[in-house]
Amino acid sequence: MAKKKLVILSGAGISAESGIPTFRASDGLWEGHDVMEVATPQGWKNNPELVLEFYNQRRKRALEVVPNRAHEICAELEEYFDVQIITQNVDNLHERGGSTNILHLHGELFKSRSTADPNLVYEMDGWELNMGDLCEKGSQLRPHIVWFNEAVPLIVPAMELSEKADIFIVVGTSLQVYPAADLINYVPETSLKFVVDLNLPAVPDRKNLFMIQGKATTGMQKVLETLLERKAHL
Ligand code: APR
């Protein structure tokens, strides 16, 4: 029998136990910066050096950390299900945790992109991207990140995946950023839905919805156990 389709929507909370801070800290800043300065097209226009340096530091940090048990569980689920990750995270911890189907809704830290042609996207070797680093057409490279006030190019495939999910797991996201926050609403009524978070986000009450409050590592362990118990009936 074909494996059931399991979709995981992850956010910053899944990488928190690896040592990458989440976004919505109480001071309203992101690693000491105003989000508008470092993660918007306007910020890039005003001070590209600052933006490049900000993402260089994020990359440097990402190289120092390792995937945690929650990332590993996402990968282990592939043994039993047809797993698709939709992540809002730009780190590569899902990849390094062993998952194979990963859609990066908000871009990828370890890729750069041409400012002249958005189709020119490059893998990065190290952590540094600087002024003067150019694409093959001679234009400045920028981080391959979806900034605030920018379109989300992969939202349509993400919606289609959500519509087809037999099981949908939301883990470690405050669900405050659209259109990602809306994906759960595309999941069919009959499908199993899990929400795992330290501080559970508000989700409309629906059929087959399990809210699991806790860390991503322990919460995902519970999801794994629940799914394995029910697997025969899914
Ligand atoms: N385990 C589980 N959940 C956790 C943990 C943990 N160890 N630590 C924090 N959380 C939860 C928080 O309770 C919160 O609900 O993770 C969530 C993180 O929320 P945000 O910081 O808002 O991150 P996210 O939802 O991924 O942000 C979405 O916004 O800033 C933009 O583009 C950026 O992709 C990002 C998007």
Tab-separated table of C-alpha atoms and ligand atoms in Angstrom, residues 10-14 16-17 22-25 30 35 88-89 106 146 148 171-177 196-201 214-217, ligand 1:
chain	number	residue	atom	x	y	z
A	10	SER	CA	8.167	23.929	10.855
A	11	GLY	CA	9.286	27.274	12.261
A	12	ALA	CA	12.077	28.736	14.339
A	13	GLY	CA	11.019	26.764	17.441
A	14	ILE	CA	12.255	23.484	15.940
A	16	ALA	CA	15.677	26.580	19.176
A	17	GLU	CA	17.062	23.546	21.013
A	22	THR	CA	13.564	32.355	17.596
A	23	PHE	CA	12.399	35.645	16.087
A	24	ARG	CA	9.746	37.154	18.259
A	25	ALA	CA	11.741	38.019	21.347
A	30	TRP	CA	16.130	40.262	15.965
A	35	VAL	CA	13.838	43.669	11.427
A	88	GLN	CA	9.909	28.692	7.326
A	89	ASN	CA	13.470	28.301	8.550
A	106	HIS	CA	11.354	31.759	3.250
A	146	VAL	CA	12.310	35.993	1.355
A	148	PHE	CA	9.263	41.069	4.721
A	171	VAL	CA	5.956	22.536	14.943
A	172	GLY	CA	7.698	25.525	16.518
A	173	THR	CA	5.979	28.411	14.807
A	174	SER	CA	4.021	31.298	16.283
A	175	LEU	CA	1.836	31.335	13.136
A	176	GLN	CA	2.070	35.102	13.040
A	177	VAL	CA	3.480	35.407	9.554
A	196	VAL	CA	3.601	21.210	18.781
A	197	ASP	CA	4.904	24.332	20.503
A	198	LEU	CA	6.276	25.609	23.787
A	199	ASN	CA	3.572	28.303	23.753
A	200	LEU	CA	0.783	26.944	21.627
A	201	PRO	CA	-0.375	29.371	18.919
A	214	GLY	CA	6.159	21.360	25.017
A	215	LYS	CA	9.570	21.530	23.456
A	216	ALA	CA	9.944	20.428	19.859
A	217	THR	CA	12.073	17.417	20.858
B	1	APR	N1	10.250	23.943	21.133
B	1	APR	C1	9.070	24.226	20.499
B	1	APR	N2	8.661	25.463	20.250
B	1	APR	C2	9.444	26.474	20.632
B	1	APR	C3	10.677	26.275	21.300
B	1	APR	C4	11.072	24.931	21.545
B	1	APR	N3	12.216	24.618	22.149
B	1	APR	N4	11.222	27.489	21.550
B	1	APR	C5	10.366	28.389	21.071
B	1	APR	N5	9.297	27.797	20.516
B	1	APR	C6	8.152	28.380	19.795
B	1	APR	C7	7.636	29.711	20.315
B	1	APR	O1	6.690	29.464	21.363
B	1	APR	C8	6.994	30.302	19.079
B	1	APR	O2	5.633	29.896	18.969
B	1	APR	O3	8.577	28.646	18.481
B	1	APR	C9	7.783	29.692	17.929
B	1	APR	C10	8.697	30.640	17.227
B	1	APR	O4	7.965	31.657	16.658
B	1	APR	P1	8.643	32.812	15.830
B	1	APR	O5	9.860	33.309	16.540
B	1	APR	O6	7.596	33.789	15.476
B	1	APR	O7	9.188	32.052	14.504
B	1	APR	P2	8.408	31.605	13.213
B	1	APR	O8	6.978	31.320	13.507
B	1	APR	O9	9.224	30.540	12.573
B	1	APR	O10	8.492	32.907	12.342
B	1	APR	C11	7.958	32.891	11.056
B	1	APR	O11	8.727	35.108	10.585
B	1	APR	O12	10.536	36.409	11.132
B	1	APR	C12	9.880	35.777	10.105
B	1	APR	O13	10.600	34.865	8.084
B	1	APR	C13	10.769	34.754	9.466
B	1	APR	O14	10.396	32.426	9.010
B	1	APR	C14	10.186	33.455	9.950
B	1	APR	C15	8.729	33.793	10.125
